[in-house]
C-alpha cells in the first residue's frame, strides 16, 4: 500500500514530511505527501493564544487521519497538544535537531547588545516572558506567518505573498523589527541558519516542550502505526515525554508560558522547566525548577518538576495567564 503522509503546507512542514517520507522509503514503503491547509495557518491576524492555541495546527491533520485520507501525520512535536484523543497515538518521536532558540538581530547581533526599547518579534508567550524577565525594557511584538515571513521582519528581506513581492515598510507596525526570535531547528532545516546572529542559551530562553523534534501521529493499530513505530528515536522520545508530562500536569499550551527541556545524561534525564506570567506590577516573573531522574520513567520525572513549579507559587501564575488568554482553569494541587 501507499502511505499517505498528512502535512501542513508551509515550506518547513513540507521539508519535515519529506524527511519522514525518505526514511519510510528507505524501509521499503511507498509514500505520497498530502498537504493540508490548517486553521492555524489560515488565521494570521491574531495571536495563537487568542484563537485556540497550537492545536489549530494539528486538528485538521487529525481529521484527515480519522477520515482515512491520511495514514500518518507529521508534526513539529512542540505543536502537539499534551492531550490527544484516544483514537490517535504518537507512534514516533524522530531524532531531535538542536532545540534552542535563535536570535536574528542584523544590527545588534547579540541579545545583550539590543538597544533599550528594542522591538523584538516572537509568536511565543514562552519566549516573550523569558526575554522580558531578563530585559523589561524590550517591546515584544507578536508576529505570525511562516519562517521566511517572520525572518523578513528583522532582515527587511523581500517575501512573496499571493504571488506579489512585498517588503516590510519603515514606520509600519507590521514592519521592520530590531530582532526576531525563532526556533534554531526550523532555520537549520530550511538552510537559513546563516541568518542567526546568536543562539540563545537555555538559561535565557528555555525551549518549548518537544522543540526540535518531529512527532508522527497515527490511528492506533493502523498500517501507519506499524510502518512508523520503527522511526522512534529512544533518547529523543524519553526527553520529549518528560517535557510533555510537565505540560500535562500544568495543563499548559501556547496560552500559558511554559518551557520544558530534557537532556539525556547516560541513563538519567536532566529536566528543566519554567513557568512565566504577570507579576502584578506591570511586569513579568518566571519560576524555574529542575530535577534529574531515571530515563525509564520520564513521565514521572516531568510530573515531579511540574509539582516543584507549583510549590514555588506556580498556581497563581497559571490563573493569571489563563485569565488573560481565556484559557483553562489552573490545576488543583495533588
mmCIF file of C-alpha atoms in Angstrom:
data_model
loop_
_atom_site.group_PDB
_atom_site.id
_atom_site.type_symbol
_atom_site.label_atom_id
_atom_site.label_comp_id
_atom_site.label_asym_id
_atom_site.label_seq_id
_atom_site.Cartn_x
_atom_site.Cartn_y
_atom_site.Cartn_z
ATOM 1 C CA UNK A 1 0.000 0.000 0.000
ATOM 2 C CA UNK A 2 0.995 3.626 -0.450
ATOM 3 C CA UNK A 3 1.302 5.510 2.846
ATOM 4 C CA UNK A 4 -0.292 8.935 2.676
ATOM 5 C CA UNK A 5 1.555 11.482 4.809
ATOM 6 C CA UNK A 6 -0.534 14.372 6.086
ATOM 7 C CA UNK A 7 1.372 17.635 6.457
ATOM 8 C CA UNK A 8 0.847 21.365 6.667
ATOM 9 C CA UNK A 9 1.648 23.334 3.519
ATOM 10 C CA UNK A 10 4.434 25.549 4.839
ATOM 11 C CA UNK A 11 7.962 25.100 3.498
ATOM 12 C CA UNK A 12 9.171 23.858 6.882
ATOM 13 C CA UNK A 13 6.308 21.385 7.290
ATOM 14 C CA UNK A 14 6.855 20.027 3.778
ATOM 15 C CA UNK A 15 10.580 19.630 4.486
ATOM 16 C CA UNK A 16 9.811 17.720 7.669
ATOM 17 C CA UNK A 17 7.238 15.484 5.978
ATOM 18 C CA UNK A 18 9.670 14.878 3.137
ATOM 19 C CA UNK A 19 12.300 13.759 5.639
ATOM 20 C CA UNK A 20 9.885 11.210 7.123
ATOM 21 C CA UNK A 21 8.914 10.128 3.598
ATOM 22 C CA UNK A 22 12.576 9.471 2.853
ATOM 23 C CA UNK A 23 13.036 7.348 5.968
ATOM 24 C CA UNK A 24 9.939 5.313 5.135
ATOM 25 C CA UNK A 25 11.052 4.779 1.534
ATOM 26 C CA UNK A 26 14.408 3.534 2.834
ATOM 27 C CA UNK A 27 12.420 0.895 4.730
ATOM 28 C CA UNK A 28 10.632 -0.184 1.552
ATOM 29 C CA UNK A 29 7.356 1.744 1.897
ATOM 30 C CA UNK A 30 5.687 3.584 -0.978
ATOM 31 C CA UNK A 31 4.632 7.065 0.162
ATOM 32 C CA UNK A 32 2.993 10.259 -1.009
ATOM 33 C CA UNK A 33 2.538 13.628 0.667
ATOM 34 C CA UNK A 34 -0.921 15.025 1.401
ATOM 35 C CA UNK A 35 -0.534 18.800 2.012
ATOM 36 C CA UNK A 36 -3.383 20.211 4.122
ATOM 37 C CA UNK A 37 -4.251 23.814 4.957
ATOM 38 C CA UNK A 38 -4.788 24.033 8.724
ATOM 39 C CA UNK A 39 -6.795 26.582 10.645
ATOM 40 C CA UNK A 40 -3.638 27.741 12.404
ATOM 41 C CA UNK A 41 -2.112 28.600 9.017
ATOM 42 C CA UNK A 42 -5.216 30.429 7.851
ATOM 43 C CA UNK A 43 -5.636 32.694 10.908
ATOM 44 C CA UNK A 44 -2.644 35.028 10.878
ATOM 45 C CA UNK A 45 -4.073 38.283 12.225
ATOM 46 C CA UNK A 46 -4.376 37.194 15.862
ATOM 47 C CA UNK A 47 -2.029 35.549 18.384
ATOM 48 C CA UNK A 48 -2.422 31.796 18.706
ATOM 49 C CA UNK A 49 -3.304 32.189 22.390
ATOM 50 C CA UNK A 50 -6.438 34.094 21.372
ATOM 51 C CA UNK A 51 -7.724 31.648 18.769
ATOM 52 C CA UNK A 52 -7.225 28.239 20.302
ATOM 53 C CA UNK A 53 -3.527 27.538 20.601
ATOM 54 C CA UNK A 54 -1.163 25.344 18.639
ATOM 55 C CA UNK A 55 -3.789 22.620 18.420
ATOM 56 C CA UNK A 56 -5.076 24.595 15.429
ATOM 57 C CA UNK A 57 -2.065 23.265 13.504
ATOM 58 C CA UNK A 58 -2.955 19.687 14.413
ATOM 59 C CA UNK A 59 -6.718 19.177 14.329
ATOM 60 C CA UNK A 60 -7.116 19.341 10.535
ATOM 61 C CA UNK A 61 -4.392 16.726 10.161
ATOM 62 C CA UNK A 62 -6.103 14.563 12.780
ATOM 63 C CA UNK A 63 -9.352 14.880 10.842
ATOM 64 C CA UNK A 64 -7.569 13.562 7.765
ATOM 65 C CA UNK A 65 -6.395 10.586 9.832
ATOM 66 C CA UNK A 66 -9.898 9.977 11.182
ATOM 67 C CA UNK A 67 -11.366 10.160 7.659
ATOM 68 C CA UNK A 68 -8.689 7.717 6.420
ATOM 69 C CA UNK A 69 -7.467 10.302 3.911
ATOM 70 C CA UNK A 70 -4.042 10.121 5.575
ATOM 71 C CA UNK A 71 -2.211 7.192 7.171
ATOM 72 C CA UNK A 72 0.106 9.336 9.263
ATOM 73 C CA UNK A 73 0.631 12.985 10.088
ATOM 74 C CA UNK A 74 3.969 14.696 10.661
ATOM 75 C CA UNK A 75 4.069 17.477 13.246
ATOM 76 C CA UNK A 76 6.621 19.650 14.947
ATOM 77 C CA UNK A 77 6.457 17.972 18.359
ATOM 78 C CA UNK A 78 6.135 21.337 20.094
ATOM 79 C CA UNK A 79 2.849 21.957 18.233
ATOM 80 C CA UNK A 80 1.124 18.799 19.507
ATOM 81 C CA UNK A 81 -1.198 19.447 22.496
ATOM 82 C CA UNK A 82 -0.407 17.484 25.649
ATOM 83 C CA UNK A 83 -3.777 15.698 25.416
ATOM 84 C CA UNK A 84 -4.810 13.910 22.237
ATOM 85 C CA UNK A 85 -7.820 11.707 21.531
ATOM 86 C CA UNK A 86 -7.547 8.023 22.491
ATOM 87 C CA UNK A 87 -8.135 7.193 18.817
ATOM 88 C CA UNK A 88 -4.708 8.590 17.973
ATOM 89 C CA UNK A 89 -1.203 7.757 19.112
ATOM 90 C CA UNK A 90 2.166 9.431 18.747
ATOM 91 C CA UNK A 91 3.906 6.498 17.112
ATOM 92 C CA UNK A 92 7.364 8.064 16.900
ATOM 93 C CA UNK A 93 9.465 10.981 18.036
ATOM 94 C CA UNK A 94 12.215 11.249 15.431
ATOM 95 C CA UNK A 95 15.812 12.216 16.222
ATOM 96 C CA UNK A 96 15.969 15.758 17.527
ATOM 97 C CA UNK A 97 17.631 18.786 15.965
ATOM 98 C CA UNK A 98 19.159 21.446 18.268
ATOM 99 C CA UNK A 99 16.148 22.627 20.354
ATOM 100 C CA UNK A 100 17.469 26.060 21.297
ATOM 101 C CA UNK A 101 16.010 29.418 20.264
ATOM 102 C CA UNK A 102 17.837 31.667 17.816
ATOM 103 C CA UNK A 103 18.126 35.449 17.691
ATOM 104 C CA UNK A 104 18.168 37.238 14.357
ATOM 105 C CA UNK A 105 19.314 40.810 15.012
ATOM 106 C CA UNK A 106 21.127 42.180 11.932
ATOM 107 C CA UNK A 107 22.480 45.283 13.682
ATOM 108 C CA UNK A 108 22.773 44.460 17.394
ATOM 109 C CA UNK A 109 23.861 40.869 16.623
ATOM 110 C CA UNK A 110 23.570 39.740 20.260
ATOM 111 C CA UNK A 111 20.748 39.878 22.792
ATOM 112 C CA UNK A 112 22.861 41.846 25.275
ATOM 113 C CA UNK A 113 23.536 44.490 22.607
ATOM 114 C CA UNK A 114 19.898 45.222 21.749
ATOM 115 C CA UNK A 115 19.239 48.912 22.363
ATOM 116 C CA UNK A 116 16.926 49.973 25.141
ATOM 117 C CA UNK A 117 13.312 49.759 23.942
ATOM 118 C CA UNK A 118 14.225 47.468 21.050
ATOM 119 C CA UNK A 119 11.283 45.865 19.213
ATOM 120 C CA UNK A 120 11.610 42.085 19.297
ATOM 121 C CA UNK A 121 9.237 39.859 17.360
ATOM 122 C CA UNK A 122 8.020 36.480 18.557
ATOM 123 C CA UNK A 123 4.823 34.468 18.283
ATOM 124 C CA UNK A 124 5.534 32.677 21.562
ATOM 125 C CA UNK A 125 4.357 33.712 25.038
ATOM 126 C CA UNK A 126 7.040 31.398 26.415
ATOM 127 C CA UNK A 127 9.793 33.329 24.669
ATOM 128 C CA UNK A 128 8.219 36.696 25.452
ATOM 129 C CA UNK A 129 8.066 36.266 29.234
ATOM 130 C CA UNK A 130 11.593 34.895 29.475
ATOM 131 C CA UNK A 131 13.073 37.710 27.398
ATOM 132 C CA UNK A 132 11.089 40.346 29.287
ATOM 133 C CA UNK A 133 12.157 38.891 32.627
ATOM 134 C CA UNK A 134 15.756 39.481 31.559
ATOM 135 C CA UNK A 135 15.131 42.778 29.717
ATOM 136 C CA UNK A 136 11.946 44.552 30.898
ATOM 137 C CA UNK A 137 12.736 47.472 28.584
ATOM 138 C CA UNK A 138 12.104 45.451 25.416
ATOM 139 C CA UNK A 139 8.942 45.843 23.361
ATOM 140 C CA UNK A 140 7.691 42.425 22.314
ATOM 141 C CA UNK A 141 5.771 42.464 19.039
ATOM 142 C CA UNK A 142 3.590 39.450 18.144
ATOM 143 C CA UNK A 143 4.493 38.025 14.730
ATOM 144 C CA UNK A 144 2.736 35.247 12.822
ATOM 145 C CA UNK A 145 3.359 33.600 9.474
ATOM 146 C CA UNK A 146 5.875 31.165 8.065
ATOM 147 C CA UNK A 147 9.568 31.235 8.924
ATOM 148 C CA UNK A 148 10.553 33.371 5.932
ATOM 149 C CA UNK A 149 7.855 35.963 6.672
ATOM 150 C CA UNK A 150 8.904 36.314 10.308
ATOM 151 C CA UNK A 151 12.568 36.416 9.351
ATOM 152 C CA UNK A 152 11.888 39.266 6.931
ATOM 153 C CA UNK A 153 10.521 41.398 9.763
ATOM 154 C CA UNK A 154 14.081 41.753 11.100
ATOM 155 C CA UNK A 155 16.128 41.490 7.928
ATOM 156 C CA UNK A 156 13.892 43.623 5.677
ATOM 157 C CA UNK A 157 14.057 40.890 3.059
ATOM 158 C CA UNK A 158 11.503 40.694 0.288
ATOM 159 C CA UNK A 159 8.877 37.992 0.723
ATOM 160 C CA UNK A 160 6.190 36.828 -1.682
ATOM 161 C CA UNK A 161 2.539 36.882 -0.607
ATOM 162 C CA UNK A 162 -0.101 35.724 -3.044
ATOM 163 C CA UNK A 163 2.380 35.958 -5.887
ATOM 164 C CA UNK A 164 3.226 39.596 -5.064
ATOM 165 C CA UNK A 165 6.610 40.664 -3.727
ATOM 166 C CA UNK A 166 6.383 42.711 -0.533
ATOM 167 C CA UNK A 167 8.966 44.313 1.713
ATOM 168 C CA UNK A 168 8.270 45.488 5.304
ATOM 169 C CA UNK A 169 7.876 49.279 5.427
ATOM 170 C CA UNK A 170 9.549 51.630 7.886
ATOM 171 C CA UNK A 171 7.042 53.016 10.395
ATOM 172 C CA UNK A 172 4.558 50.241 9.684
ATOM 173 C CA UNK A 173 3.565 48.463 12.944
ATOM 174 C CA UNK A 174 3.871 45.276 10.915
ATOM 175 C CA UNK A 175 7.176 46.495 9.524
ATOM 176 C CA UNK A 176 10.840 46.016 10.448
ATOM 177 C CA UNK A 177 11.887 44.933 13.916
ATOM 178 C CA UNK A 178 15.193 45.130 15.739
ATOM 179 C CA UNK A 179 15.180 41.357 16.140
ATOM 180 C CA UNK A 180 13.082 38.236 15.883
ATOM 181 C CA UNK A 181 13.416 35.017 17.860
ATOM 182 C CA UNK A 182 12.753 31.710 16.107
ATOM 183 C CA UNK A 183 13.476 28.034 16.677
ATOM 184 C CA UNK A 184 17.001 27.210 15.548
ATOM 185 C CA UNK A 185 15.857 23.791 14.302
ATOM 186 C CA UNK A 186 13.456 25.234 11.737
ATOM 187 C CA UNK A 187 16.049 27.670 10.423
ATOM 188 C CA UNK A 188 18.594 24.893 10.023
ATOM 189 C CA UNK A 189 16.131 22.621 8.250
ATOM 190 C CA UNK A 190 15.401 25.369 5.733
ATOM 191 C CA UNK A 191 19.062 26.213 5.232
ATOM 192 C CA UNK A 192 18.620 29.622 6.873
ATOM 193 C CA UNK A 193 20.975 29.207 9.809
ATOM 194 C CA UNK A 194 23.364 31.782 8.308
ATOM 195 C CA UNK A 195 20.778 34.411 9.321
ATOM 196 C CA UNK A 196 21.238 33.534 13.016
ATOM 197 C CA UNK A 197 23.244 36.124 14.909
ATOM 198 C CA UNK A 198 23.120 34.377 18.307
ATOM 199 C CA UNK A 199 21.935 31.044 19.626
ATOM 200 C CA UNK A 200 20.201 31.824 22.913
ATOM 201 C CA UNK A 201 21.288 29.687 25.874
ATOM 202 C CA UNK A 202 18.579 27.714 27.708
ATOM 203 C CA UNK A 203 19.356 29.745 30.815
ATOM 204 C CA UNK A 204 17.928 32.770 28.971
ATOM 205 C CA UNK A 205 15.281 31.162 26.758
ATOM 206 C CA UNK A 206 14.399 27.632 27.804
ATOM 207 C CA UNK A 207 12.916 25.778 24.813
ATOM 208 C CA UNK A 208 9.325 24.628 24.425
ATOM 209 C CA UNK A 209 8.450 21.021 25.208
ATOM 210 C CA UNK A 210 9.310 18.970 22.129
ATOM 211 C CA UNK A 211 11.107 21.783 20.323
ATOM 212 C CA UNK A 212 13.429 20.498 17.604
ATOM 213 C CA UNK A 213 11.793 17.056 17.432
ATOM 214 C CA UNK A 214 9.360 15.650 14.873
ATOM 215 C CA UNK A 215 6.283 13.765 16.079
ATOM 216 C CA UNK A 216 4.436 11.247 13.930
ATOM 217 C CA UNK A 217 0.756 10.724 14.718
ATOM 218 C CA UNK A 218 -1.355 7.799 13.523
ATOM 219 C CA UNK A 219 -4.521 5.914 14.343
ATOM 220 C CA UNK A 220 -3.922 3.195 16.909
ATOM 221 C CA UNK A 221 -3.167 -0.186 15.376
ATOM 222 C CA UNK A 222 -3.240 1.164 11.828
ATOM 223 C CA UNK A 223 -0.830 0.366 8.978
ATOM 224 C CA UNK A 224 0.584 3.841 9.521
ATOM 225 C CA UNK A 225 1.397 2.961 13.126
ATOM 226 C CA UNK A 226 3.133 -0.258 12.162
ATOM 227 C CA UNK A 227 5.188 1.493 9.494
ATOM 228 C CA UNK A 228 6.293 4.458 11.600
ATOM 229 C CA UNK A 229 6.903 2.929 15.045
ATOM 230 C CA UNK A 230 10.452 1.864 13.998
ATOM 231 C CA UNK A 231 11.299 5.529 13.335
ATOM 232 C CA UNK A 232 11.055 6.315 17.058
ATOM 233 C CA UNK A 233 14.373 7.584 18.446
ATOM 234 C CA UNK A 234 14.512 6.356 22.040
ATOM 235 C CA UNK A 235 16.733 9.111 23.525
ATOM 236 C CA UNK A 236 14.600 11.828 21.911
ATOM 237 C CA UNK A 237 11.356 10.121 22.913
ATOM 238 C CA UNK A 238 12.356 9.834 26.577
ATOM 239 C CA UNK A 239 13.237 13.513 26.827
ATOM 240 C CA UNK A 240 10.164 14.719 24.929
ATOM 241 C CA UNK A 241 7.845 12.532 27.003
ATOM 242 C CA UNK A 242 9.302 14.049 30.175
ATOM 243 C CA UNK A 243 8.808 17.544 28.769
ATOM 244 C CA UNK A 244 5.228 16.811 27.707
ATOM 245 C CA UNK A 245 4.465 15.486 31.192
ATOM 246 C CA UNK A 246 5.253 18.961 32.535
ATOM 247 C CA UNK A 247 2.630 20.391 30.171
ATOM 248 C CA UNK A 248 0.137 17.698 31.118
ATOM 249 C CA UNK A 249 0.449 18.392 34.853
ATOM 250 C CA UNK A 250 0.138 22.143 34.346
ATOM 251 C CA UNK A 251 -2.471 21.833 31.556
ATOM 252 C CA UNK A 252 -0.122 24.040 29.588
ATOM 253 C CA UNK A 253 -0.211 25.052 25.944
ATOM 254 C CA UNK A 254 0.632 28.170 23.989
ATOM 255 C CA UNK A 255 -1.912 30.098 26.098
ATOM 256 C CA UNK A 256 0.380 29.561 29.092
ATOM 257 C CA UNK A 257 4.101 30.476 29.094
ATOM 258 C CA UNK A 258 5.574 27.050 29.946
ATOM 259 C CA UNK A 259 9.001 25.802 28.882
ATOM 260 C CA UNK A 260 10.496 22.346 29.393
ATOM 261 C CA UNK A 261 13.759 20.870 28.183
ATOM 262 C CA UNK A 262 15.178 17.445 28.960
ATOM 263 C CA UNK A 263 18.766 16.392 28.335
ATOM 264 C CA UNK A 264 19.779 12.748 28.448
ATOM 265 C CA UNK A 265 22.783 12.056 30.700
ATOM 266 C CA UNK A 266 23.538 8.356 30.440
ATOM 267 C CA UNK A 267 20.580 6.561 31.998
ATOM 268 C CA UNK A 268 19.188 9.736 33.573
ATOM 269 C CA UNK A 269 17.381 12.833 32.301
ATOM 270 C CA UNK A 270 18.199 16.351 33.426
ATOM 271 C CA UNK A 271 14.852 18.120 33.118
ATOM 272 C CA UNK A 272 14.483 21.868 33.410
ATOM 273 C CA UNK A 273 11.164 23.739 33.281
ATOM 274 C CA UNK A 274 9.991 27.318 33.527
ATOM 275 C CA UNK A 275 6.620 28.953 34.054
ATOM 276 C CA UNK A 276 6.014 32.649 33.471
ATOM 277 C CA UNK A 277 3.269 35.152 33.968
ATOM 278 C CA UNK A 278 2.397 38.674 35.111
ATOM 279 C CA UNK A 279 3.953 39.791 38.371
ATOM 280 C CA UNK A 280 1.040 42.048 39.351
ATOM 281 C CA UNK A 281 3.202 45.151 38.986
ATOM 282 C CA UNK A 282 3.022 45.595 35.235
ATOM 283 C CA UNK A 283 5.914 43.256 34.542
ATOM 284 C CA UNK A 284 6.531 39.535 34.327
ATOM 285 C CA UNK A 285 8.064 36.890 36.530
ATOM 286 C CA UNK A 286 9.473 33.467 35.683
ATOM 287 C CA UNK A 287 9.660 30.484 38.023
ATOM 288 C CA UNK A 288 12.194 27.747 37.279
ATOM 289 C CA UNK A 289 12.629 24.188 38.511
ATOM 290 C CA UNK A 290 14.889 21.297 37.593
ATOM 291 C CA UNK A 291 15.486 17.688 38.586
ATOM 292 C CA UNK A 292 17.394 14.647 37.461
ATOM 293 C CA UNK A 293 15.650 11.300 37.275
ATOM 294 C CA UNK A 294 15.634 7.898 35.648
ATOM 295 C CA UNK A 295 15.225 7.858 31.877
ATOM 296 C CA UNK A 296 12.973 4.827 32.273
ATOM 297 C CA UNK A 297 10.312 6.939 33.986
ATOM 298 C CA UNK A 298 10.205 10.199 32.007
ATOM 299 C CA UNK A 299 6.546 10.967 32.698
ATOM 300 C CA UNK A 300 7.022 10.664 36.477
ATOM 301 C CA UNK A 301 10.020 13.000 36.275
ATOM 302 C CA UNK A 302 8.020 15.559 34.303
ATOM 303 C CA UNK A 303 5.184 15.453 36.804
ATOM 304 C CA UNK A 304 7.625 15.973 39.674
ATOM 305 C CA UNK A 305 9.199 19.008 38.023
ATOM 306 C CA UNK A 306 5.737 20.484 37.381
ATOM 307 C CA UNK A 307 4.851 19.927 41.041
ATOM 308 C CA UNK A 308 8.030 21.777 42.001
ATOM 309 C CA UNK A 309 6.854 24.769 39.949
ATOM 310 C CA UNK A 310 3.501 24.674 41.710
ATOM 311 C CA UNK A 311 5.282 24.507 45.067
ATOM 312 C CA UNK A 312 7.154 27.677 44.148
ATOM 313 C CA UNK A 313 3.898 29.566 43.546
ATOM 314 C CA UNK A 314 3.024 28.482 40.019
ATOM 315 C CA UNK A 315 -0.745 28.186 40.503
ATOM 316 C CA UNK A 316 -1.381 31.972 40.713
ATOM 317 C CA UNK A 317 0.769 32.487 37.610
ATOM 318 C CA UNK A 318 -1.267 29.893 35.729
ATOM 319 C CA UNK A 319 -4.503 31.516 36.869
ATOM 320 C CA UNK A 320 -3.332 34.947 35.767
ATOM 321 C CA UNK A 321 -2.002 33.741 32.429
ATOM 322 C CA UNK A 322 -5.181 31.851 31.629
ATOM 323 C CA UNK A 323 -7.456 34.683 32.637
ATOM 324 C CA UNK A 324 -5.654 36.875 30.137
ATOM 325 C CA UNK A 325 -5.901 34.244 27.393
ATOM 326 C CA UNK A 326 -9.365 32.880 28.239
ATOM 327 C CA UNK A 327 -7.756 29.518 28.842
ATOM 328 C CA UNK A 328 -8.397 26.606 31.166
ATOM 329 C CA UNK A 329 -8.672 26.961 34.933
ATOM 330 C CA UNK A 330 -5.486 26.440 36.883
ATOM 331 C CA UNK A 331 -4.878 22.869 38.047
ATOM 332 C CA UNK A 332 -5.545 21.919 41.649
ATOM 333 C CA UNK A 333 -2.683 20.769 43.827
ATOM 334 C CA UNK A 334 -2.475 16.994 44.184
#
